[in-house]
PDB file of C-alpha atoms in Angstrom:
ATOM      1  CA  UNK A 269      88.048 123.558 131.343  1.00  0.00           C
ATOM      2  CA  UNK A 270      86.735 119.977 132.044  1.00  0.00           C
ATOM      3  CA  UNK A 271      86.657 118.634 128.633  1.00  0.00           C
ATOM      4  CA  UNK A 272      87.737 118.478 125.607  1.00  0.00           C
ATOM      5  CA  UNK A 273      86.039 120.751 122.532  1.00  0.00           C
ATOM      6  CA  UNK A 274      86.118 120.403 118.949  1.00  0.00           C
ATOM      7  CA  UNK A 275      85.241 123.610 117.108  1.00  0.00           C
ATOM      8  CA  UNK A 276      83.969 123.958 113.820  1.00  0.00           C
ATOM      9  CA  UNK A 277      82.965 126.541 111.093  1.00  0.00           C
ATOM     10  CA  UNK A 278      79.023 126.346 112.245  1.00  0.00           C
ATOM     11  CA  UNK A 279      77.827 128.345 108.878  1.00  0.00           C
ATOM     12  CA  UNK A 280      79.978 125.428 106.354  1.00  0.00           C
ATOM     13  CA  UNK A 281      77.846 122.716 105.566  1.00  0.00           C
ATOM     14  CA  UNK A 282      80.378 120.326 104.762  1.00  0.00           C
ATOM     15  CA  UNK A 283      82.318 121.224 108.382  1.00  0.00           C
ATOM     16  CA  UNK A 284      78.515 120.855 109.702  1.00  0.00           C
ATOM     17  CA  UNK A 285      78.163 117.195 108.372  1.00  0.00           C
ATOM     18  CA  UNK A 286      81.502 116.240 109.608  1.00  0.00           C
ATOM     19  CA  UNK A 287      81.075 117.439 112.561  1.00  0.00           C
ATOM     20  CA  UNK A 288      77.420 114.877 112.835  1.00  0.00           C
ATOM     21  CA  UNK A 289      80.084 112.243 111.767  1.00  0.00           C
ATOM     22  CA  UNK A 290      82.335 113.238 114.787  1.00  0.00           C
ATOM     23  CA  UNK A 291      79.454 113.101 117.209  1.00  0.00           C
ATOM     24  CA  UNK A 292      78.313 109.907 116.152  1.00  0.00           C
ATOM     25  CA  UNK A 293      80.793 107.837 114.500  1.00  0.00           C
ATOM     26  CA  UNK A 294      84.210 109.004 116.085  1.00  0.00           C
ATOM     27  CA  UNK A 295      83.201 110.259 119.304  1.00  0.00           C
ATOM     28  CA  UNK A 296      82.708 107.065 121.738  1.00  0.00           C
ATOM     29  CA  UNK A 297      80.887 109.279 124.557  1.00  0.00           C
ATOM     30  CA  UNK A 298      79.194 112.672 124.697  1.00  0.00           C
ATOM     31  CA  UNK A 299      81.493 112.378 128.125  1.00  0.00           C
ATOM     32  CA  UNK A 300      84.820 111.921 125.518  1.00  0.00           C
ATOM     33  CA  UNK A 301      84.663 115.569 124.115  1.00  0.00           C
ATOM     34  CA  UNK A 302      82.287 118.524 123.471  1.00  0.00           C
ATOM     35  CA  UNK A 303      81.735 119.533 119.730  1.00  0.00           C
ATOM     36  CA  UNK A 304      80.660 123.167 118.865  1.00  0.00           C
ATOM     37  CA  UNK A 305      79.984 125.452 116.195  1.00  0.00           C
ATOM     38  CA  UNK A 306      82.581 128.528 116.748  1.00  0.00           C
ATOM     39  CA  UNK A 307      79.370 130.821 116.425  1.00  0.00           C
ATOM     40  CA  UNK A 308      77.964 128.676 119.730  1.00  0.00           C
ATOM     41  CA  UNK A 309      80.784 128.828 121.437  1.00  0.00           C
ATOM     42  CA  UNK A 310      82.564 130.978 124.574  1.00  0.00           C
ATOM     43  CA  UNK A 311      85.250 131.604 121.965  1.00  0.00           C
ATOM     44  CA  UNK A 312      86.607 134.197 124.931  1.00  0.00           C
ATOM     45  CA  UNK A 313      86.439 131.640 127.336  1.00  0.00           C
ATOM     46  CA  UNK A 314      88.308 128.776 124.768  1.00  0.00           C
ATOM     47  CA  UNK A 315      91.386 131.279 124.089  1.00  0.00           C
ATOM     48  CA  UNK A 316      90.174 131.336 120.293  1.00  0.00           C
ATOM     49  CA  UNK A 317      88.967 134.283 118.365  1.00  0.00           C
ATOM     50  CA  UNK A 318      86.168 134.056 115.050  1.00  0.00           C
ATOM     51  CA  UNK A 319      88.985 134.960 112.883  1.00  0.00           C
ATOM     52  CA  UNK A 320      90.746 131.688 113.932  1.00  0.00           C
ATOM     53  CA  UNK A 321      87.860 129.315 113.844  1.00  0.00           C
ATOM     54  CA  UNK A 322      86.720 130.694 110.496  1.00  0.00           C
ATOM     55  CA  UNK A 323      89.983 129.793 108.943  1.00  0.00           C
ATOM     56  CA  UNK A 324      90.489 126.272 110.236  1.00  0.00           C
ATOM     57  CA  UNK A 325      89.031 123.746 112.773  1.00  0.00           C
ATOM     58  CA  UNK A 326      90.006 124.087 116.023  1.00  0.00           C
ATOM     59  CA  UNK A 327      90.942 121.675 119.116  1.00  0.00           C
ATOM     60  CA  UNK A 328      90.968 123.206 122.685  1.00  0.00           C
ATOM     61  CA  UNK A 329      92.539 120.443 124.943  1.00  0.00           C
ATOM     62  CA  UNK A 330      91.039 119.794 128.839  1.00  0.00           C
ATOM     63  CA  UNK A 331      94.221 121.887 129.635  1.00  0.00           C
ATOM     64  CA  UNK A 332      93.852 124.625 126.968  1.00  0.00           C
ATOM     65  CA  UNK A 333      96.111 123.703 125.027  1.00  0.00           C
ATOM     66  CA  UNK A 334      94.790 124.708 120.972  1.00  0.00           C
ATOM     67  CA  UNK A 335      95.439 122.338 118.110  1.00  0.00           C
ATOM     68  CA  UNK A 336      94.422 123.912 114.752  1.00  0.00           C
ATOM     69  CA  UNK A 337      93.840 122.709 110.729  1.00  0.00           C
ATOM     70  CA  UNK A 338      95.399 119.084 110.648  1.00  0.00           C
ATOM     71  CA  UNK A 339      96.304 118.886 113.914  1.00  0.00           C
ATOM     72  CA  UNK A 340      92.712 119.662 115.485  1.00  0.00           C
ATOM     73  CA  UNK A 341      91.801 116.585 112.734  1.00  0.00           C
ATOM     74  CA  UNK A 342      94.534 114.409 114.498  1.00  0.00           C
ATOM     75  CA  UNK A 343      93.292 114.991 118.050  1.00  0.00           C
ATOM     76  CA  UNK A 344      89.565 114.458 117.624  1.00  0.00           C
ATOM     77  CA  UNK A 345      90.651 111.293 116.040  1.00  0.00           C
ATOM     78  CA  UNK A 346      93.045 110.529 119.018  1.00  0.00           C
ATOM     79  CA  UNK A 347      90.139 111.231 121.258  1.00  0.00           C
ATOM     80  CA  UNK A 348      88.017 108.596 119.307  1.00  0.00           C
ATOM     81  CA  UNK A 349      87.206 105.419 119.303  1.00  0.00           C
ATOM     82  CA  UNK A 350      89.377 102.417 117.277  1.00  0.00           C
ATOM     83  CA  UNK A 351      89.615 102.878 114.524  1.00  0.00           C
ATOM     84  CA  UNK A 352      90.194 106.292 114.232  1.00  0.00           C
ATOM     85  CA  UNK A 353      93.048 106.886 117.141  1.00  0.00           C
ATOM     86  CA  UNK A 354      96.019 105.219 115.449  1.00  0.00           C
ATOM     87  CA  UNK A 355      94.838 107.487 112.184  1.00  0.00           C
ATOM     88  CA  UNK A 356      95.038 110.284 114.304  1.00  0.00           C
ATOM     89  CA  UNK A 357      98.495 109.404 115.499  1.00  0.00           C
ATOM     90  CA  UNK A 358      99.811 109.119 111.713  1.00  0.00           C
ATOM     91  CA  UNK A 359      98.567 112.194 111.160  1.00  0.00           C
ATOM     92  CA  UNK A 360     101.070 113.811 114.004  1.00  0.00           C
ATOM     93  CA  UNK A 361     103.965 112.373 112.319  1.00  0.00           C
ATOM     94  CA  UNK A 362     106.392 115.370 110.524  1.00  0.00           C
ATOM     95  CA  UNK A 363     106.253 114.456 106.965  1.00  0.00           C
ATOM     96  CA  UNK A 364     102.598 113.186 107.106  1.00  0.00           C
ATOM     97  CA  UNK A 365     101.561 116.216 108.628  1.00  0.00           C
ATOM     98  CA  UNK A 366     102.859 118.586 106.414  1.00  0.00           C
ATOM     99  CA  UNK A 367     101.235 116.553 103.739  1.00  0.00           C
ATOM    100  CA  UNK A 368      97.851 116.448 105.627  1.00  0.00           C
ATOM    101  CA  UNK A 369      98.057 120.309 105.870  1.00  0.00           C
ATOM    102  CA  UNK A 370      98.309 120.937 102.440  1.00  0.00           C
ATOM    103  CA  UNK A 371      95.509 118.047 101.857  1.00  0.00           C
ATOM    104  CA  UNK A 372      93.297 120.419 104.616  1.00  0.00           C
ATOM    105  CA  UNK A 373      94.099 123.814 102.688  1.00  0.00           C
ATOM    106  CA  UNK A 374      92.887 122.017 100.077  1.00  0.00           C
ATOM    107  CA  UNK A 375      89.805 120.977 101.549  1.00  0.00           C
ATOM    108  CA  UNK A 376      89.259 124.293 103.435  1.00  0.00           C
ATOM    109  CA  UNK A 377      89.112 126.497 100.098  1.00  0.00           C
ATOM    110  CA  UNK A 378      87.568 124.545  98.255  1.00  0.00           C
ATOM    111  CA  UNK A 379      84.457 123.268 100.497  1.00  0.00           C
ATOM    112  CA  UNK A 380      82.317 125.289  99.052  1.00  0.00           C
ATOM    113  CA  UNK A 381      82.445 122.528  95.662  1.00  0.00           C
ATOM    114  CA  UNK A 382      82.241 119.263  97.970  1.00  0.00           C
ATOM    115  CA  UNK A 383      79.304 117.246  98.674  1.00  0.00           C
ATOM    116  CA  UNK A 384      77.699 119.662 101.533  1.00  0.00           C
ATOM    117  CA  UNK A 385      79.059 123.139 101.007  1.00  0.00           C
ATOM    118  CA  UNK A 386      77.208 126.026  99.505  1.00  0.00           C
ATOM    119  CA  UNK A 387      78.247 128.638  97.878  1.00  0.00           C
ATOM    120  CA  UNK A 388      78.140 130.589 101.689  1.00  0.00           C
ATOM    121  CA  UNK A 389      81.123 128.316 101.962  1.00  0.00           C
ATOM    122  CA  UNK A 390      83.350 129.952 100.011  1.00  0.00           C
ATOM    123  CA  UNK A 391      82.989 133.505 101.729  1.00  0.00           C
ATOM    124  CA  UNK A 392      84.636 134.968 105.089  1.00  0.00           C
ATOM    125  CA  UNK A 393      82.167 134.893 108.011  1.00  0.00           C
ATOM    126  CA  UNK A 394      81.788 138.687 107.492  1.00  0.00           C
ATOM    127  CA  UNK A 395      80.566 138.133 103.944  1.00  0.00           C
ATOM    128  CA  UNK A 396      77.781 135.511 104.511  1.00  0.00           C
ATOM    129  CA  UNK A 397      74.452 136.196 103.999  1.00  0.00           C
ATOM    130  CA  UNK A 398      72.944 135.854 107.797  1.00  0.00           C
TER     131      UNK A 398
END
């Protein structure tokens, strides 16, 4: 792989506008990292399957190597510009990551309430209305 890919939950509207915010606000370069919605992607070809990107955000490394939940957070902000890198290096640290993953599980069920989600959200991608 060349680059870099962020891969989100492409049906979530609050993963959708985060994902904008990544593109233009954290990203420094289309040339940093590639950003996809899991139901655009070669999920085959990343070494992820829907089951995994429908349960948390996923981070497939130049060198394949997957970062999920928190952690995918942490890289995309370590491939960022400043400010965001040292935030993304904070988040990597033990006891700040745990707490970040509970902060993300969190987040992740209950998206469907925040600013962005619809009630889609809050189903399994085999439930959503198409």
């Amino acid at each position: 792989m060349a680059t870099s890919v962020l891969i989100y939950d492409g049906d979530c509207g609050v993963c959708t506008k985060l994902s904008r915010f990544v593109t233009t606000g954290v990203r420094k370069s289309s040339g940093d990292f590639a950003v996809s919605a899991y139901q655009d992607a070669d999920l085959d070809g990343l070494g992820l399957s829907a089951e995994q990107c429908d349960e948390a955000l996923q981070w497939v490394s130049a060198k394949g190597t997957i970062s999920s939940a928190q952690d995918a957070v942490a890289r995309v902000l370590l491939a960022g510009r400043l400010p965001f890198k040292p935030l993304g290096a904070v988040i990597l640290v033990p006891g700040i990551n745990a707490f970040a993953g509970v902060v993300y599980r969190w987040v992740a069920l209950n998206r469907h309430r925040l600013p962005g989600g619809t009630p889609a959200c809050s189903l399994p991608a085999a439930q959503r209305p198409s």
